[in-house]
Amino acid sequence: MRLLLLTALLLLFNAVFAQSEQYNFAKLDIYNGLSHNQVNTILKGDDGFLWVGTVSGLDRYDGYSCKVFRSKHDDQTSLPDNSITSLYQLPDGKMWVLARETPCIYNSFMEKFDADYNGYLHSLGLPNGSIVNITKGGDGRYWFLYDSLDLYLYSSTEKKARPLRQNFKFNPSEKITSIKETGDGKLWLVYQTGLLQEYDVNAKKIIFSSTALQNHVRKINPRAGYFPYTLTQDSDGDLWLSAVSLGVFMFHPTDQSIIQFSETSSPSRLNSNIVYQVVQDDNGMIWVATDHGGVNLIDKRNHFAVSYLLNDPKNPKSISQNSITVIYKDDKGILWLGTYKQGVNYLNSNIAKFAHFHHEESNPRSLQYDDVNRFVEDRLGNLWIGTNGGGLIYFDRKNNTFKQYLHDPNNKNSLSSNVIVSLWLDHQDKLWVGTFFGGLDCYDGRDFKHYRHNDADSSSLSNDNVWEIFEDREQNLWVGTLGSGVDRFDRSTNRFVHHQYREGQAEPLLSNYISAFLEDERGNLWIGTNLGITVFEKGKANPTFYVHTNEAGSLSNNSVISITGDRKGRIWVGTREGLNVYMPQTGKFQAFTSADGLPDNTILDILEDDRGTLWLSSPSGLCNVIPKQEQNGLGISVINYDETNNLQNREFNENAALKTRSGELIFGGPSGFNIINPGKIQKPVFHPNLVFTNLQILNKNVEVGEEINSRVLLKQSLPHLKSIDLKYKENVFSIEFACVDFSRSNRDKYAYMLEGFNPDWLYADGNQRRVTYTNLDPGHYTFRVKVLNGDGVWSGEKTLQINIAPPFWRTPFAYIIYALLIAGLLLLLRKITLDRIHMRYEVEQQRKEAERAHAIEQLKTKFFTNVSHEFRTPLSLIIAPLDKIIKNTPDE
């Protein structure tokens, strides 16, 4: 009996542990900008933001950070109180906010709170009163439940409301505590006595009533009175009802049966009777939020087995606290858990979660050592795992057990070293183990046979550092060493044939540091080294070398880490500086780097899945590369994965990768290994909700309705604006944007540009979503931003028109004044010029007149002179003789 009890406890522990291991939560707390870690309510608004009500404010979360709304004593449009207890969606994008029993209406367009909630109710045709619950239904229906027992239906399509309470003929005086609309247009109601009713919205009548819950509760406690039941319906049509101290009841409407889940129920037992909320996830699991009991998971498909999600201080991905005050599932299936004192936990079940195997101190059946270097699969589908210090481990996948083989100095038949760097299972099912400075081992299922380097034996292993082991189609076993080239093992003689690079000699290898082997579809042997690739082609005596040069079509880097061939005959090479693909048709390589979407330029391992896509591990995560033929050559789209996908670590180990015969992919690293089934990965539907979240002018946040330079810059909230108008002194501004998706966050990649300023797209990640522009010239600009979706395809663009007004002296009015002034000046100048010309003309005329007068005077003078001369001459001729006569005549 005791043995059976212990076995049952062990099975229960394993079931609970396995269930808990499946869920890895992300955290949102005060370090992300949350106003307080005590969470009361959670709601996703019509604007796509997540709203979190705490005891210290209302928080709007965009996937990266929180914007906090608080009460301000000097602002009548702020919250009436900082303690937020309830949030409900309303028509027209508004939200009902209950702040310490004081309702108000939040307007997302203005980012303001209106305390006149009765006025809002009147605008919908609803009466005054105290609202205890608002439920959003289908086709624009909203159900308003009043504290006065009234229930109203408002239709946003018809823009009218109607009361429904008079339609309920059964116990009309009882108080409804919770309602839930079904997908087929019915309405379930639960009363404080436990009475259940179903109302047909179209027929406007009650079509079902049941007292099964009421009678069941009275059997448990004959003195039971009224309880504030909450109601939800699962995908099977069953109802889940909870009261704060009674646990959870499942009601099956078909036969009106009741199943109770509580601390005393058997075999399915809750670990706490204090239940706050019940939600069903997209996988059909029932989530029960409890006080000090974490989340209780009820699996209907597994005979109502109950498992528990509890806080584990050693596991940062567990829930942060066991007191869960609220569970909310949004329209994307993301589950949000509000805790009493540790913020918000959220789980996105749409994100691909890879199976993670690692060492667990509390589980003796777990992997014994985390740092994994190599994998090989046997005929039974089980795995041999080589570790970096933990020896050899055999993973029995059917029984989920691990068996460890360690080096024992006192046992010659044990493993030669615990540091294993290469593994190979040959055609004889013998396991070949390459170690780091421990030589080569061969395990036949019983003993380990050792091969070591011997200076006295030229046919021994050339180097005890065995980095690569490979068996070709002709069953030749090749051993690649780290420092002594390649050895070919001759099984008939137990001798090694050496192929080494020697300086100054014609040898077939570029380097003695061997990193990878590949036999392509033509039977050619590719050998990767730290100095390039050597290819031994069938039928050719001399090998072909591929190295990095400055010419196009060469390797991107000589340090080769991994080589893989795909189904189309292309050879993919991972190097320290990018991914290379060799095209046999052209004989050239094409390189891809992080600029093409890869998580890192160092490519550690390459595997091709059954769909023909590639999986790459790197020091910065794992990615799925989808090759696609383009006009200019081969292109790729990249889907990146990180710790949110339950990866063992962001960093992986070299050569720690394997594709199983069933098509599964295995990648290992310093924290265990992941098993990935690409065929079961469902691509999440990506609906990019790009919004502009913040605007800064001269490094100062601009609020809606705030006056900036004597005017209101944002008349509506930034997510609803199409354009903004700035003054010329406001040409130093910053725009912040976000993709409200909640499942990608820092993995998002954005591209943005300011049309009219820079013609090219600029790129940013989720950590850098603020763009600043300085000293822009006046004009019209268009800011464009887009986000890279999960398939490596860019989304549509979100735009914002930005108009920068010129200064007054550069406005059209100013130019008109300038034109008028210039015209006036020209007219004045013309007048002055004409006056001066006229003056010159008059002066010239006066001068000419003076000259003419002078000439006339001269003419007159000359005339008179001439005339006088003409008169003088005869007079002189007369006077002279007369004078002579007078002088000589004595008689007067």
GROMACS .gro file of C-alpha atoms in nm, residues 25-30 32 34 36-42 50-54 59 61 320 326 335-347:
model
   37
   25PHE     CA    1   0.602   3.318  -1.853
   26ALA     CA    2   0.730   3.663  -1.936
   27LYS     CA    3   0.708   3.935  -1.673
   28LEU     CA    4   0.577   4.289  -1.664
   29ASP     CA    5   0.645   4.485  -1.347
   30ILE     CA    6   0.760   4.822  -1.218
   32ASN     CA    7   0.902   4.786  -1.725
   34LEU     CA    8   0.424   4.948  -1.447
   36HIS     CA    9   0.258   4.928  -0.920
   37ASN     CA   10   0.305   4.553  -0.883
   38GLN     CA   11  -0.035   4.504  -0.717
   39VAL     CA   12  -0.265   4.437  -1.012
   40ASN     CA   13  -0.645   4.457  -0.986
   41THR     CA   14  -0.770   4.429  -1.343
   42ILE     CA   15  -0.650   4.376  -1.702
   50LEU     CA   16  -0.313   4.639  -2.299
   51TRP     CA   17  -0.458   4.827  -2.004
   52VAL     CA   18  -0.354   4.729  -1.651
   53GLY     CA   19  -0.528   4.871  -1.347
   54THR     CA   20  -0.319   4.878  -1.030
   59ASP     CA   21  -0.112   5.166  -1.728
   61TYR     CA   22   0.125   4.880  -2.229
  320SER     CA   23   0.614   3.542  -1.016
  326VAL     CA   24  -0.695   3.822  -1.232
  335LEU     CA   25  -0.297   3.481  -2.122
  336TRP     CA   26  -0.228   3.763  -1.878
  337LEU     CA   27  -0.200   3.690  -1.506
  338GLY     CA   28  -0.224   3.976  -1.260
  339THR     CA   29  -0.066   3.906  -0.923
  340TYR     CA   30  -0.118   4.054  -0.581
  341LYS     CA   31   0.231   4.201  -0.541
  342GLN     CA   32   0.450   4.086  -0.834
  343GLY     CA   33   0.312   4.256  -1.142
  344VAL     CA   34   0.182   4.083  -1.454
  345ASN     CA   35   0.282   3.747  -1.601
  346TYR     CA   36   0.189   3.666  -1.958
  347LEU     CA   37   0.202   3.357  -2.174
   0.00000   0.00000   0.00000
